[in-house]
Amino acid sequence: LLFYLPRLTTVLVLATLIAAFGSSFQYGYNVAVINSPSQHMQLFYNATYMERYGTPMDSNLLTLLWSLSVSMYPLGGFFGSLIVAPLVNRLGRKGTLLFNNIFSIVPAVMMGISEVVKSYEIIIVGRFIVGICAGLSSTAVPMYLGEISPKNLRGALCIIPEVFITIGIVSANIVGIRNILGWPIMLGLTAVPAVIQLLLLPFFPESPRYMLIQKGDEKTATKALQRLRGWDDVDSELSEMRLEEQSEKDEGHLSVLMLLAQRSLRWQLISIIVLNMGQQLSGVNAIYYYADSLFTLAGVEPNDIQYISVGTAAVNVAVTVGAVFIVEASGRRLLLLCGFGICCIACVLLTVALNLQDSVSWMPYFSIGCVIVYVMGHGIGPSPIPYVVTTEMFRQSARPAAFMVAGSVHWLSNFVVGLVFPFLEEGLGPYCFILFSFTCLASLIYIWLVVPETKNKTFLEICQMFAKRNKVVIKLGDGDFPRKKSKESVKNVIHVTSF
């Protein structure tokens, strides 16, 4: 990354940090914020029920309500991902991020006053709404950063949202230590990044690709590109965008149904579905949602659990930051393979450790080590890289629909894990992690066989890489991409035929 520092202008860096902090930070924060105060919140649920009905809440009902409190967040994320395509096409990438802050500020207020109004229903609804915010931001932020980045920094900058997700998780664990702030304030703090983004992001440019290819505003696109790059000569990037623009004219903007039927994008679509399912069904959010109960199962003393959770999340931050610096050198594919491989082995060892902890005195420490290794493996590849490759595998016309599919799979899988894991843990005990290991192994095999390396490639070049597997021929006019070419001279640049 240091080699590419001349391309990192102040505008590009600040736009990246503000977009990631205002949106991705909230995603991570709300994943973990409900974990530390879970006992206090469940006491509130029971006390509120007792006050209403004069009898204690049944334990099964409490488990169901708590599972809903956890799983409404990813369910909201699923619905947020369903509306991302029309929003980014109508409002733009930056405009969608600004609009999305509504879904953060409103539920923050709702959850912040839930104890005062004595309603646990407000918490569940608030979790759903803030989930919509996370669903939109988890797709709109990588899309925005991928389109404003130069191709040789695209991977590194698209991992920045994942860095802020992990920082959000650490922050939630820190403010949750000993419930120092009180859980209503903790839930309400999610509005702070939203307000900061709402104040600062309007001063930064919209995606040049969106302005040129989708809005046809070359003047605004050129000015935005010049601000982001820090120099006036942006003709080579504009030429590549014009090539893509010409191909968009033939295809038009693809809806999800059109994307599903598009033969030239078939394996790209399958790949992002597998990567996003693998990312979530590998069990990473089961660890974050239920970290306290997991460490209790591992034999950790109750007073030490919150500190271990903070330490585990901090390790994840460090590993993800490291991925930012190596992704352009190592490539996307290697990080995915290494990450899923490490997670697979860690899940198997954790299962063994949890079964032996009663007979071996040091086994609880080994269990903690397995969790930390798992988190490190996930932070290297499975957590950040699917966002990068989803951006890279699709051109402008298909990208919103592709992110809509990827986001839907991501959040639906997240919802299933959040809802089902407590029952898996109760029914299977430590053997539930064997299921996660199979998911990691299946994802690794698919990546090894299908997913190509996409680093330092243009979007059209990546499209060509999938052509043979999709059984189509893609021909670019005039051979390679021209260094400089006027818009008028670019025609018949891409032809797709099946065979």
Short mmCIF file of C-alpha atoms in Angstrom, two decimals, residues 51-477:
data_model
loop_
_atom_site.label_atom_id
_atom_site.label_comp_id
_atom_site.label_asym_id
_atom_site.label_seq_id
_atom_site.Cartn_x
_atom_site.Cartn_y
_atom_site.Cartn_z
CA GLU A 51 -45.49 -5.60 35.65
CA ARG A 52 -47.98 -6.06 32.80
CA TYR A 53 -49.34 -9.50 33.54
CA GLY A 54 -48.47 -10.16 37.20
CA THR A 55 -46.55 -13.36 36.47
CA PRO A 56 -42.95 -14.12 35.49
CA MET A 57 -42.19 -14.65 31.84
CA ASP A 58 -41.93 -18.26 30.72
CA SER A 59 -38.33 -19.23 29.96
CA ASN A 60 -39.20 -20.41 26.44
CA LEU A 61 -40.93 -17.09 25.71
CA LEU A 62 -37.90 -15.20 27.03
CA THR A 63 -35.59 -17.26 24.80
CA LEU A 64 -37.84 -16.56 21.82
CA LEU A 65 -38.02 -12.80 22.51
CA TRP A 66 -34.26 -12.62 22.98
CA SER A 67 -33.65 -14.57 19.78
CA LEU A 68 -35.93 -12.10 18.00
CA SER A 69 -34.04 -9.17 19.51
CA VAL A 70 -30.85 -10.61 18.06
CA SER A 71 -32.19 -11.89 14.75
CA MET A 72 -34.36 -8.87 13.86
CA TYR A 73 -31.13 -7.04 13.10
CA PRO A 74 -30.03 -9.34 10.26
CA LEU A 75 -33.65 -9.64 9.10
CA GLY A 76 -33.74 -5.85 8.77
CA GLY A 77 -30.43 -6.12 6.93
CA PHE A 78 -32.08 -8.52 4.48
CA PHE A 79 -34.87 -6.03 3.75
CA GLY A 80 -32.31 -3.23 3.46
CA SER A 81 -30.40 -5.20 0.85
CA LEU A 82 -33.63 -5.63 -1.16
CA ILE A 83 -34.04 -1.88 -1.64
CA VAL A 84 -30.41 -1.00 -2.29
CA ALA A 85 -30.57 -1.34 -6.10
CA PRO A 86 -33.38 1.18 -6.73
CA LEU A 87 -31.90 3.60 -4.19
CA VAL A 88 -28.33 3.62 -5.57
CA ASN A 89 -29.71 3.99 -9.11
CA ARG A 90 -32.01 6.86 -8.19
CA LEU A 91 -30.10 8.69 -5.44
CA GLY A 92 -26.56 7.70 -6.34
CA ARG A 93 -24.04 5.95 -4.11
CA LYS A 94 -23.31 8.94 -1.87
CA GLY A 95 -26.96 10.01 -1.86
CA THR A 96 -28.01 6.55 -0.66
CA LEU A 97 -25.53 6.70 2.22
CA LEU A 98 -26.90 10.09 3.30
CA PHE A 99 -30.53 8.90 3.03
CA ASN A 100 -29.67 5.75 4.96
CA ASN A 101 -28.89 7.72 8.12
CA ILE A 102 -32.65 7.98 8.72
CA PHE A 103 -32.61 4.26 9.48
CA SER A 104 -29.96 4.83 12.14
CA ILE A 105 -31.10 7.96 13.95
CA VAL A 106 -34.79 6.98 14.33
CA PRO A 107 -34.17 3.52 15.88
CA ALA A 108 -31.41 4.93 18.09
CA VAL A 109 -33.97 7.23 19.67
CA MET A 110 -36.51 4.40 19.92
CA MET A 111 -34.14 2.00 21.66
CA GLY A 112 -32.73 4.75 23.86
CA ILE A 113 -36.15 5.48 25.39
CA SER A 114 -37.34 1.85 25.58
CA GLU A 115 -36.60 1.52 29.30
CA VAL A 116 -38.43 4.76 30.09
CA VAL A 117 -41.57 3.72 28.22
CA LYS A 118 -41.24 0.13 29.53
CA SER A 119 -41.48 -1.61 26.15
CA TYR A 120 -39.28 -4.43 24.93
CA GLU A 121 -41.29 -4.42 21.68
CA ILE A 122 -39.66 -1.08 20.79
CA ILE A 123 -36.23 -2.70 21.10
CA ILE A 124 -37.20 -5.49 18.71
CA VAL A 125 -38.66 -3.02 16.17
CA GLY A 126 -35.66 -0.71 16.60
CA ARG A 127 -33.29 -3.60 15.93
CA PHE A 128 -35.17 -4.32 12.71
CA ILE A 129 -34.96 -0.71 11.52
CA VAL A 130 -31.27 -0.32 12.36
CA GLY A 131 -30.79 -3.60 10.51
CA ILE A 132 -32.19 -1.92 7.38
CA CYS A 133 -29.48 0.72 7.83
CA ALA A 134 -26.82 -1.99 8.03
CA GLY A 135 -28.24 -3.81 5.00
CA LEU A 136 -28.05 -0.67 2.88
CA SER A 137 -24.63 0.41 4.12
CA SER A 138 -23.05 -3.03 3.76
CA THR A 139 -23.69 -2.87 0.01
CA ALA A 140 -23.66 0.87 -0.75
CA VAL A 141 -20.33 1.61 0.98
CA PRO A 142 -18.25 -1.02 -0.91
CA MET A 143 -19.99 0.03 -4.14
CA TYR A 144 -19.16 3.71 -3.53
CA LEU A 145 -15.54 3.04 -2.53
CA GLY A 146 -14.99 0.58 -5.37
CA GLU A 147 -16.14 3.16 -7.90
CA ILE A 148 -14.12 6.11 -6.57
CA SER A 149 -10.89 4.09 -6.16
CA PRO A 150 -8.14 3.65 -8.78
CA LYS A 151 -7.93 -0.01 -9.82
CA ASN A 152 -4.57 -0.54 -8.09
CA LEU A 153 -6.07 0.54 -4.73
CA ARG A 154 -9.56 -0.86 -5.15
CA GLY A 155 -8.98 -3.96 -3.03
CA ALA A 156 -7.33 -2.08 -0.17
CA LEU A 157 -9.96 0.66 0.01
CA CYS A 158 -12.85 -1.81 -0.26
CA ILE A 159 -11.53 -3.55 2.87
CA ILE A 160 -11.70 -0.30 4.88
CA PRO A 161 -15.44 -0.81 5.59
CA GLU A 162 -14.62 -4.19 7.12
CA VAL A 163 -11.96 -2.50 9.28
CA PHE A 164 -14.59 -0.13 10.63
CA ILE A 165 -17.02 -3.01 11.15
CA THR A 166 -14.44 -4.66 13.41
CA ILE A 167 -13.71 -1.35 15.15
CA GLY A 168 -17.44 -1.04 15.78
CA ILE A 169 -17.46 -4.50 17.35
CA VAL A 170 -14.54 -3.58 19.62
CA SER A 171 -16.22 -0.30 20.60
CA ALA A 172 -19.45 -2.10 21.50
CA ASN A 173 -17.54 -4.56 23.67
CA ILE A 174 -15.64 -1.76 25.42
CA VAL A 175 -18.72 0.32 26.28
CA GLY A 176 -20.39 -2.89 27.43
CA ILE A 177 -17.77 -3.67 30.09
CA ARG A 178 -19.58 -3.91 33.42
CA ASN A 179 -22.54 -2.15 31.76
CA ILE A 180 -20.86 1.17 32.60
CA LEU A 181 -23.14 3.28 30.38
CA GLY A 182 -26.37 1.39 30.84
CA TRP A 183 -27.84 -0.59 27.95
CA PRO A 184 -30.34 2.09 26.71
CA ILE A 185 -27.47 4.57 26.16
CA MET A 186 -25.40 1.84 24.52
CA LEU A 187 -28.18 1.11 22.04
CA GLY A 188 -28.73 4.83 21.39
CA LEU A 189 -25.07 5.62 20.63
CA THR A 190 -25.49 4.23 17.10
CA ALA A 191 -26.87 7.65 16.08
CA VAL A 192 -23.52 9.41 16.64
CA PRO A 193 -21.71 8.11 13.49
CA ALA A 194 -24.86 8.77 11.45
CA VAL A 195 -24.98 12.43 12.49
CA ILE A 196 -21.26 12.90 11.72
CA GLN A 197 -21.67 11.37 8.25
CA LEU A 198 -24.77 13.47 7.60
CA LEU A 199 -22.76 16.63 8.32
CA LEU A 200 -19.53 15.81 6.46
CA LEU A 201 -20.20 13.49 3.50
CA PRO A 202 -22.08 16.10 1.39
CA PHE A 203 -18.76 17.91 0.87
CA PHE A 204 -17.27 14.95 -1.05
CA PRO A 205 -17.88 13.87 -4.65
CA GLU A 206 -20.38 11.36 -5.94
CA SER A 207 -19.06 8.28 -7.76
CA PRO A 208 -17.62 9.41 -11.13
CA ARG A 209 -18.76 6.14 -12.72
CA TYR A 210 -22.32 6.75 -11.58
CA MET A 211 -22.28 10.32 -12.90
CA LEU A 212 -20.82 9.38 -16.31
CA ILE A 213 -22.34 5.98 -17.08
CA GLN A 214 -25.73 6.21 -15.39
CA LYS A 215 -26.44 9.95 -15.41
CA GLY A 216 -24.55 10.89 -18.59
CA ASP A 217 -22.97 13.91 -16.85
CA GLU A 218 -19.39 13.83 -18.12
CA LYS A 219 -18.54 17.29 -16.81
CA THR A 220 -19.44 16.45 -13.21
CA ALA A 221 -17.77 13.04 -13.52
CA THR A 222 -14.55 14.63 -14.75
CA LYS A 223 -14.48 17.17 -11.92
CA ALA A 224 -15.18 14.44 -9.34
CA LEU A 225 -12.40 12.28 -10.78
CA GLN A 226 -9.95 15.20 -10.76
CA ARG A 227 -10.73 15.92 -7.09
CA LEU A 228 -10.30 12.26 -6.14
CA ARG A 229 -7.03 11.79 -8.06
CA GLY A 230 -5.50 15.17 -7.29
CA TRP A 231 -4.54 16.01 -10.89
CA ASP A 232 -6.26 17.20 -14.07
CA ASP A 233 -5.17 14.45 -16.50
CA VAL A 234 -7.78 11.75 -15.94
CA ASP A 235 -8.32 10.88 -19.62
CA SER A 236 -7.16 7.27 -19.30
CA GLU A 237 -9.73 6.49 -16.59
CA LEU A 238 -12.44 8.35 -18.49
CA SER A 239 -11.62 6.29 -21.60
CA GLU A 240 -12.07 3.05 -19.68
CA MET A 241 -15.38 4.34 -18.31
CA ARG A 242 -16.53 5.22 -21.84
CA LEU A 243 -15.83 1.67 -22.96
CA GLU A 244 -18.01 0.44 -20.15
CA GLU A 245 -20.62 3.12 -20.90
CA GLN A 246 -20.89 1.91 -24.48
CA SER A 247 -21.51 -1.67 -23.36
CA GLU A 248 -24.15 -0.38 -20.93
CA LYS A 249 -26.05 1.19 -23.82
CA ASP A 250 -26.45 -2.20 -25.45
CA GLU A 251 -27.53 -3.96 -22.24
CA GLY A 252 -29.29 -1.22 -20.28
CA HIS A 253 -29.55 -1.47 -16.49
CA LEU A 254 -30.13 -5.01 -15.32
CA SER A 255 -32.83 -5.88 -12.82
CA VAL A 256 -32.37 -8.85 -10.51
CA LEU A 257 -34.51 -11.06 -12.78
CA MET A 258 -32.51 -9.98 -15.82
CA LEU A 259 -29.28 -10.62 -13.92
CA LEU A 260 -30.42 -14.14 -13.04
CA ALA A 261 -31.10 -14.80 -16.71
CA GLN A 262 -27.86 -13.25 -18.01
CA ARG A 263 -25.68 -16.06 -19.29
CA SER A 264 -22.53 -13.92 -19.45
CA LEU A 265 -22.79 -13.27 -15.67
CA ARG A 266 -23.87 -16.73 -14.51
CA TRP A 267 -20.68 -17.84 -12.73
CA GLN A 268 -20.02 -14.39 -11.28
CA LEU A 269 -23.48 -14.56 -9.71
CA ILE A 270 -22.97 -18.09 -8.39
CA SER A 271 -19.61 -17.03 -6.97
CA ILE A 272 -20.92 -14.08 -4.95
CA ILE A 273 -23.78 -16.23 -3.62
CA VAL A 274 -21.34 -18.92 -2.47
CA LEU A 275 -18.93 -16.37 -0.96
CA ASN A 276 -21.63 -14.54 0.97
CA MET A 277 -23.23 -17.77 2.21
CA GLY A 278 -19.81 -19.04 3.21
CA GLN A 279 -19.01 -15.79 4.99
CA GLN A 280 -22.09 -15.98 7.21
CA LEU A 281 -22.77 -19.73 7.53
CA SER A 282 -19.18 -20.23 8.67
CA GLY A 283 -20.44 -19.05 12.06
CA VAL A 284 -18.62 -15.77 12.59
CA ASN A 285 -21.66 -13.86 13.81
CA ALA A 286 -22.69 -16.74 16.05
CA ILE A 287 -19.47 -16.03 17.92
CA TYR A 288 -20.17 -12.29 18.10
CA TYR A 289 -23.88 -12.55 18.94
CA TYR A 290 -23.38 -15.18 21.63
CA ALA A 291 -19.77 -14.60 22.73
CA ASP A 292 -20.63 -14.54 26.43
CA SER A 293 -22.46 -17.87 26.38
CA LEU A 294 -19.74 -19.38 24.18
CA PHE A 295 -16.94 -18.38 26.58
CA THR A 296 -19.04 -19.63 29.51
CA LEU A 297 -19.33 -22.96 27.69
CA ALA A 298 -15.53 -22.90 27.34
CA GLY A 299 -15.18 -22.59 31.12
CA VAL A 300 -14.15 -18.93 31.35
CA GLU A 301 -14.85 -17.16 34.65
CA PRO A 302 -17.84 -14.77 34.33
CA ASN A 303 -15.79 -11.74 35.46
CA ASP A 304 -13.26 -12.33 32.69
CA ILE A 305 -15.62 -12.91 29.75
CA GLN A 306 -16.09 -9.27 28.71
CA TYR A 307 -12.35 -8.62 28.68
CA ILE A 308 -11.75 -11.68 26.53
CA SER A 309 -14.48 -10.51 24.14
CA VAL A 310 -12.76 -7.13 23.82
CA GLY A 311 -9.40 -8.80 23.24
CA THR A 312 -10.83 -11.14 20.59
CA ALA A 313 -12.47 -8.26 18.74
CA ALA A 314 -9.24 -6.23 18.93
CA VAL A 315 -7.34 -9.12 17.32
CA ASN A 316 -9.90 -9.07 14.51
CA VAL A 317 -9.26 -5.34 13.97
CA ALA A 318 -5.50 -5.89 13.76
CA VAL A 319 -5.85 -8.76 11.28
CA THR A 320 -8.30 -6.86 9.06
CA VAL A 321 -6.03 -3.80 9.03
CA GLY A 322 -3.23 -6.13 7.99
CA ALA A 323 -5.39 -7.38 5.11
CA VAL A 324 -5.63 -3.79 3.82
CA PHE A 325 -1.85 -3.70 3.41
CA ILE A 326 -1.41 -7.13 1.78
CA VAL A 327 -4.49 -7.54 -0.42
CA GLU A 328 -2.93 -5.77 -3.42
CA ALA A 329 0.24 -7.86 -3.14
CA SER A 330 -1.21 -11.27 -2.24
CA GLY A 331 -4.44 -10.97 -4.20
CA ARG A 332 -8.03 -11.75 -3.25
CA ARG A 333 -8.04 -15.49 -4.01
CA LEU A 334 -5.13 -16.43 -1.73
CA LEU A 335 -6.61 -14.54 1.23
CA LEU A 336 -9.96 -16.29 0.75
CA LEU A 337 -8.35 -19.73 0.57
CA CYS A 338 -6.15 -19.14 3.62
CA GLY A 339 -8.99 -17.61 5.61
CA PHE A 340 -11.54 -20.37 5.04
CA GLY A 341 -8.85 -23.01 5.62
CA ILE A 342 -7.89 -21.52 8.98
CA CYS A 343 -11.57 -21.23 10.02
CA CYS A 344 -12.26 -24.86 9.06
CA ILE A 345 -9.37 -26.16 11.18
CA ALA A 346 -10.23 -23.83 14.10
CA CYS A 347 -13.85 -25.06 14.19
CA VAL A 348 -12.75 -28.70 14.35
CA LEU A 349 -10.21 -27.99 17.10
CA LEU A 350 -12.77 -25.92 19.05
CA THR A 351 -15.20 -28.84 18.97
CA VAL A 352 -12.53 -31.16 20.35
CA ALA A 353 -11.48 -28.62 23.00
CA LEU A 354 -15.03 -28.03 24.26
CA ASN A 355 -15.56 -31.77 24.62
CA LEU A 356 -12.35 -32.26 26.61
CA GLN A 357 -12.43 -29.19 28.84
CA ASP A 358 -13.81 -31.05 31.86
CA SER A 359 -11.03 -33.63 31.76
CA VAL A 360 -8.05 -31.40 30.89
CA SER A 361 -7.30 -28.40 33.11
CA TRP A 362 -5.75 -26.18 30.41
CA MET A 363 -8.38 -26.91 27.77
CA PRO A 364 -10.47 -23.72 28.43
CA TYR A 365 -7.43 -21.67 27.43
CA PHE A 366 -7.02 -23.77 24.30
CA SER A 367 -10.71 -23.15 23.50
CA ILE A 368 -10.16 -19.39 23.75
CA GLY A 369 -7.12 -19.76 21.49
CA CYS A 370 -9.26 -21.60 18.91
CA VAL A 371 -11.80 -18.77 18.93
CA ILE A 372 -9.03 -16.18 18.45
CA VAL A 373 -7.46 -18.19 15.60
CA TYR A 374 -10.89 -18.53 14.00
CA VAL A 375 -11.46 -14.77 14.22
CA MET A 376 -8.01 -14.13 12.73
CA GLY A 377 -8.73 -16.48 9.82
CA HIS A 378 -12.06 -14.86 9.14
CA GLY A 379 -10.53 -11.40 9.31
CA ILE A 380 -7.92 -12.27 6.68
CA GLY A 381 -10.31 -13.25 3.92
CA PRO A 382 -13.92 -14.40 4.46
CA SER A 383 -14.97 -11.19 6.23
CA PRO A 384 -13.56 -8.45 3.93
CA ILE A 385 -12.91 -10.03 0.52
CA PRO A 386 -16.49 -10.91 -0.62
CA TYR A 387 -17.30 -7.17 -0.70
CA VAL A 388 -14.24 -6.57 -2.88
CA VAL A 389 -14.95 -9.27 -5.42
CA THR A 390 -18.66 -8.40 -5.62
CA THR A 391 -17.61 -4.91 -6.69
CA GLU A 392 -15.05 -6.23 -9.16
CA MET A 393 -16.96 -9.05 -10.86
CA PHE A 394 -19.74 -6.87 -12.28
CA ARG A 395 -19.91 -3.87 -14.55
CA GLN A 396 -21.94 -0.74 -13.86
CA SER A 397 -25.25 -1.97 -15.29
CA ALA A 398 -25.25 -5.18 -13.25
CA ARG A 399 -23.52 -3.99 -10.06
CA PRO A 400 -26.58 -2.69 -8.13
CA ALA A 401 -28.57 -5.86 -8.86
CA ALA A 402 -25.54 -8.00 -7.99
CA PHE A 403 -25.10 -6.22 -4.66
CA MET A 404 -28.82 -6.67 -4.05
CA VAL A 405 -28.46 -10.45 -4.53
CA ALA A 406 -25.22 -10.62 -2.52
CA GLY A 407 -26.68 -8.52 0.29
CA SER A 408 -29.87 -10.59 0.42
CA VAL A 409 -27.89 -13.83 0.70
CA HIS A 410 -25.55 -12.25 3.26
CA TRP A 411 -28.30 -11.01 5.55
CA LEU A 412 -30.64 -13.98 5.15
CA SER A 413 -27.78 -16.30 6.13
CA ASN A 414 -26.92 -13.96 9.01
CA PHE A 415 -30.56 -14.05 10.16
CA VAL A 416 -30.66 -17.84 10.07
CA VAL A 417 -27.48 -18.12 12.16
CA GLY A 418 -28.69 -15.56 14.71
CA LEU A 419 -32.07 -17.25 15.09
CA VAL A 420 -31.00 -20.89 15.00
CA PHE A 421 -27.65 -20.89 16.86
CA PRO A 422 -29.11 -20.81 20.42
CA PHE A 423 -31.12 -23.93 19.61
CA LEU A 424 -28.14 -25.58 17.88
CA GLU A 425 -26.02 -24.82 20.93
CA GLU A 426 -28.67 -26.30 23.22
CA GLY A 427 -29.26 -29.39 21.07
CA LEU A 428 -25.79 -30.21 19.72
CA GLY A 429 -23.58 -28.52 22.28
CA PRO A 430 -20.00 -28.12 21.05
CA TYR A 431 -20.71 -30.25 17.96
CA CYS A 432 -22.54 -27.31 16.36
CA PHE A 433 -19.16 -26.00 15.24
CA ILE A 434 -18.66 -29.08 13.05
CA LEU A 435 -21.46 -27.72 10.84
CA PHE A 436 -19.53 -24.46 10.47
CA SER A 437 -16.36 -26.36 9.55
CA PHE A 438 -18.18 -28.12 6.69
CA THR A 439 -19.34 -24.74 5.38
CA CYS A 440 -15.77 -23.42 5.45
CA LEU A 441 -14.48 -26.50 3.64
CA ALA A 442 -17.15 -26.32 0.93
CA SER A 443 -16.41 -22.62 0.38
CA LEU A 444 -12.67 -23.31 0.14
CA ILE A 445 -13.18 -26.03 -2.49
CA TYR A 446 -15.43 -23.77 -4.58
CA ILE A 447 -12.95 -20.87 -4.48
CA TRP A 448 -10.09 -23.20 -5.46
CA LEU A 449 -12.01 -24.52 -8.48
CA VAL A 450 -13.90 -21.45 -9.72
CA VAL A 451 -12.91 -18.01 -8.40
CA PRO A 452 -10.09 -16.30 -10.37
CA GLU A 453 -7.68 -13.63 -9.17
CA THR A 454 -9.07 -10.14 -9.87
CA LYS A 455 -6.42 -7.81 -8.44
CA ASN A 456 -5.34 -4.86 -10.60
CA LYS A 457 -7.84 -5.72 -13.35
CA THR A 458 -10.40 -3.42 -14.93
CA PHE A 459 -14.05 -4.41 -14.68
CA LEU A 460 -14.14 -5.35 -18.37
CA GLU A 461 -11.00 -7.47 -18.06
CA ILE A 462 -12.59 -9.41 -15.19
CA CYS A 463 -15.67 -9.91 -17.34
CA GLN A 464 -13.42 -11.50 -19.98
CA MET A 465 -11.88 -13.84 -17.39
CA PHE A 466 -15.28 -15.47 -16.77
CA ALA A 467 -16.23 -15.66 -20.46
CA LYS A 468 -15.03 -19.23 -21.09
CA ARG A 469 -16.76 -20.66 -18.01
CA ASN A 470 -19.95 -18.79 -18.95
CA LYS A 471 -19.63 -20.14 -22.54
CA VAL A 472 -19.72 -16.70 -24.13
CA VAL A 473 -17.25 -14.80 -26.29
CA ILE A 474 -16.45 -11.21 -25.31
CA LYS A 475 -14.60 -9.13 -27.88
CA LEU A 476 -13.33 -5.65 -27.18
CA GLY A 477 -12.99 -3.36 -30.16
#
